[in-house]
Amino acid sequence: IGKQFELTLLLQSVVMILTMFAMLHLCCTVQNTNRVSTKQHRLSELDFRYFWKWSVFEDYLLFCFGFTVLCAVVTLLLLDSAVFVETLGSLAVMFEAMLGLPQLLQNFHNHSTKGMR
């Protein structure tokens, strides 16, 4: 069903995901070290104001695991639909192409590339 992905693309995706998790772990560690307040935000609080601003790395892992399981179940249920498979592939390519957009918007907002994050 759909077009077959090459093994190298799968390996590239796995390496990128592991790298992003390593960077996220580093950010959580630095953020907790520099924290002035003792108030921590957790996934279990279900406060949308702090979505993706949690204090603990394990909350990010838990959310990503849950999201992955949800997507896997939906994909397994709709695997026989060629439209779904092609749409999923197109969305994946679109999201990958837009990875630099947040940095572009930040640079545009700052009118500079000085202090790029």
PDB file of N, CA, C and O in Angstrom, residues 73-101:
ATOM      1  N   VAL A  73      -2.228   3.407  15.847  1.00  0.00           N
ATOM      2  CA  VAL A  73      -3.538   2.755  15.812  1.00  0.00           C
ATOM      3  C   VAL A  73      -4.367   3.289  14.646  1.00  0.00           C
ATOM      4  O   VAL A  73      -4.968   2.516  13.893  1.00  0.00           O
ATOM      5  N   VAL A  74      -4.382   4.613  14.477  1.00  0.00           N
ATOM      6  CA  VAL A  74      -5.136   5.213  13.369  1.00  0.00           C
ATOM      7  C   VAL A  74      -4.575   4.729  12.033  1.00  0.00           C
ATOM      8  O   VAL A  74      -5.330   4.380  11.120  1.00  0.00           O
ATOM      9  N   THR A  75      -3.256   4.670  11.922  1.00  0.00           N
ATOM     10  CA  THR A  75      -2.629   4.216  10.683  1.00  0.00           C
ATOM     11  C   THR A  75      -2.970   2.754  10.398  1.00  0.00           C
ATOM     12  O   THR A  75      -3.280   2.396   9.259  1.00  0.00           O
ATOM     13  N   LEU A  76      -2.938   1.908  11.414  1.00  0.00           N
ATOM     14  CA  LEU A  76      -3.285   0.502  11.215  1.00  0.00           C
ATOM     15  C   LEU A  76      -4.740   0.339  10.792  1.00  0.00           C
ATOM     16  O   LEU A  76      -5.069  -0.527   9.973  1.00  0.00           O
ATOM     17  N   LEU A  77      -5.618   1.162  11.343  1.00  0.00           N
ATOM     18  CA  LEU A  77      -7.034   1.069  10.983  1.00  0.00           C
ATOM     19  C   LEU A  77      -7.298   1.532   9.550  1.00  0.00           C
ATOM     20  O   LEU A  77      -8.186   1.014   8.881  1.00  0.00           O
ATOM     21  N   LEU A  78      -6.513   2.504   9.086  1.00  0.00           N
ATOM     22  CA  LEU A  78      -6.740   3.088   7.760  1.00  0.00           C
ATOM     23  C   LEU A  78      -5.695   2.687   6.730  1.00  0.00           C
ATOM     24  O   LEU A  78      -5.579   3.306   5.677  1.00  0.00           O
ATOM     25  N   LEU A  79      -4.938   1.652   7.030  1.00  0.00           N
ATOM     26  CA  LEU A  79      -3.842   1.241   6.153  1.00  0.00           C
ATOM     27  C   LEU A  79      -4.299   0.809   4.769  1.00  0.00           C
ATOM     28  O   LEU A  79      -3.570   0.953   3.791  1.00  0.00           O
ATOM     29  N   ASP A  80      -5.508   0.326   4.648  1.00  0.00           N
ATOM     30  CA  ASP A  80      -6.010  -0.126   3.351  1.00  0.00           C
ATOM     31  C   ASP A  80      -6.495   1.020   2.475  1.00  0.00           C
ATOM     32  O   ASP A  80      -6.796   0.811   1.298  1.00  0.00           O
ATOM     33  N   SER A  81      -6.555   2.216   3.003  1.00  0.00           N
ATOM     34  CA  SER A  81      -7.015   3.374   2.238  1.00  0.00           C
ATOM     35  C   SER A  81      -5.822   4.052   1.561  1.00  0.00           C
ATOM     36  O   SER A  81      -4.948   4.625   2.221  1.00  0.00           O
ATOM     37  N   ALA A  82      -5.794   3.991   0.246  1.00  0.00           N
ATOM     38  CA  ALA A  82      -4.702   4.608  -0.513  1.00  0.00           C
ATOM     39  C   ALA A  82      -4.684   6.123  -0.316  1.00  0.00           C
ATOM     40  O   ALA A  82      -3.613   6.735  -0.252  1.00  0.00           O
ATOM     41  N   VAL A  83      -5.866   6.721  -0.188  1.00  0.00           N
ATOM     42  CA  VAL A  83      -5.944   8.175   0.026  1.00  0.00           C
ATOM     43  C   VAL A  83      -5.292   8.540   1.351  1.00  0.00           C
ATOM     44  O   VAL A  83      -4.522   9.509   1.441  1.00  0.00           O
ATOM     45  N   PHE A  84      -5.568   7.761   2.405  1.00  0.00           N
ATOM     46  CA  PHE A  84      -4.967   8.035   3.713  1.00  0.00           C
ATOM     47  C   PHE A  84      -3.449   7.902   3.656  1.00  0.00           C
ATOM     48  O   PHE A  84      -2.725   8.754   4.176  1.00  0.00           O
ATOM     49  N   VAL A  85      -2.971   6.838   3.032  1.00  0.00           N
ATOM     50  CA  VAL A  85      -1.532   6.586   2.970  1.00  0.00           C
ATOM     51  C   VAL A  85      -0.828   7.707   2.204  1.00  0.00           C
ATOM     52  O   VAL A  85       0.211   8.224   2.643  1.00  0.00           O
ATOM     53  N   GLU A  86      -1.377   8.125   1.070  1.00  0.00           N
ATOM     54  CA  GLU A  86      -0.773   9.204   0.284  1.00  0.00           C
ATOM     55  C   GLU A  86      -0.837  10.542   1.034  1.00  0.00           C
ATOM     56  O   GLU A  86       0.096  11.331   0.998  1.00  0.00           O
ATOM     57  N   THR A  87      -1.956  10.787   1.719  1.00  0.00           N
ATOM     58  CA  THR A  87      -2.090  12.018   2.504  1.00  0.00           C
ATOM     59  C   THR A  87      -1.090  12.036   3.645  1.00  0.00           C
ATOM     60  O   THR A  87      -0.458  13.065   3.921  1.00  0.00           O
ATOM     61  N   LEU A  88      -0.929  10.913   4.316  1.00  0.00           N
ATOM     62  CA  LEU A  88       0.035  10.806   5.409  1.00  0.00           C
ATOM     63  C   LEU A  88       1.450  11.081   4.917  1.00  0.00           C
ATOM     64  O   LEU A  88       2.209  11.828   5.555  1.00  0.00           O
ATOM     65  N   GLY A  89       1.806  10.516   3.772  1.00  0.00           N
ATOM     66  CA  GLY A  89       3.139  10.769   3.198  1.00  0.00           C
ATOM     67  C   GLY A  89       3.327  12.221   2.818  1.00  0.00           C
ATOM     68  O   GLY A  89       4.382  12.812   3.072  1.00  0.00           O
ATOM     69  N   SER A  90       2.298  12.838   2.237  1.00  0.00           N
ATOM     70  CA  SER A  90       2.393  14.253   1.858  1.00  0.00           C
ATOM     71  C   SER A  90       2.518  15.147   3.082  1.00  0.00           C
ATOM     72  O   SER A  90       3.300  16.108   3.084  1.00  0.00           O
ATOM     73  N   LEU A  91       1.759  14.843   4.128  1.00  0.00           N
ATOM     74  CA  LEU A  91       1.857  15.630   5.360  1.00  0.00           C
ATOM     75  C   LEU A  91       3.241  15.490   5.997  1.00  0.00           C
ATOM     76  O   LEU A  91       3.795  16.469   6.513  1.00  0.00           O
ATOM     77  N   ALA A  92       3.796  14.286   5.960  1.00  0.00           N
ATOM     78  CA  ALA A  92       5.125  14.071   6.526  1.00  0.00           C
ATOM     79  C   ALA A  92       6.172  14.914   5.797  1.00  0.00           C
ATOM     80  O   ALA A  92       7.020  15.567   6.423  1.00  0.00           O
ATOM     81  N   VAL A  93       6.097  14.940   4.478  1.00  0.00           N
ATOM     82  CA  VAL A  93       7.043  15.749   3.696  1.00  0.00           C
ATOM     83  C   VAL A  93       6.837  17.235   3.969  1.00  0.00           C
ATOM     84  O   VAL A  93       7.794  17.991   4.127  1.00  0.00           O
ATOM     85  N   MET A  94       5.576  17.663   4.079  1.00  0.00           N
ATOM     86  CA  MET A  94       5.284  19.071   4.343  1.00  0.00           C
ATOM     87  C   MET A  94       5.826  19.502   5.710  1.00  0.00           C
ATOM     88  O   MET A  94       6.457  20.555   5.834  1.00  0.00           O
ATOM     89  N   PHE A  95       5.597  18.679   6.743  1.00  0.00           N
ATOM     90  CA  PHE A  95       6.085  19.034   8.077  1.00  0.00           C
ATOM     91  C   PHE A  95       7.608  19.073   8.115  1.00  0.00           C
ATOM     92  O   PHE A  95       8.201  19.942   8.764  1.00  0.00           O
ATOM     93  N   GLU A  96       8.253  18.148   7.438  1.00  0.00           N
ATOM     94  CA  GLU A  96       9.713  18.152   7.410  1.00  0.00           C
ATOM     95  C   GLU A  96      10.241  19.389   6.698  1.00  0.00           C
ATOM     96  O   GLU A  96      11.228  19.987   7.110  1.00  0.00           O
ATOM     97  N   ALA A  97       9.554  19.799   5.644  1.00  0.00           N
ATOM     98  CA  ALA A  97       9.989  20.987   4.900  1.00  0.00           C
ATOM     99  C   ALA A  97       9.808  22.266   5.719  1.00  0.00           C
ATOM    100  O   ALA A  97      10.499  23.255   5.497  1.00  0.00           O
ATOM    101  N   MET A  98       8.895  22.236   6.691  1.00  0.00           N
ATOM    102  CA  MET A  98       8.596  23.437   7.475  1.00  0.00           C
ATOM    103  C   MET A  98       9.348  23.490   8.804  1.00  0.00           C
ATOM    104  O   MET A  98       9.086  24.364   9.628  1.00  0.00           O
ATOM    105  N   LEU A  99      10.301  22.603   9.025  1.00  0.00           N
ATOM    106  CA  LEU A  99      11.010  22.578  10.302  1.00  0.00           C
ATOM    107  C   LEU A  99      11.747  23.878  10.599  1.00  0.00           C
ATOM    108  O   LEU A  99      11.892  24.257  11.754  1.00  0.00           O
ATOM    109  N   GLY A 100      12.201  24.572   9.586  1.00  0.00           N
ATOM    110  CA  GLY A 100      12.932  25.822   9.801  1.00  0.00           C
ATOM    111  C   GLY A 100      12.042  27.035   9.983  1.00  0.00           C
ATOM    112  O   GLY A 100      12.529  28.134  10.283  1.00  0.00           O
ATOM    113  N   LEU A 101      10.741  26.874   9.815  1.00  0.00           N
ATOM    114  CA  LEU A 101       9.825  28.011   9.890  1.00  0.00           C
ATOM    115  C   LEU A 101       9.848  28.745  11.235  1.00  0.00           C
ATOM    116  O   LEU A 101       9.877  29.976  11.250  1.00  0.00           O
TER     117      LEU A 101
END
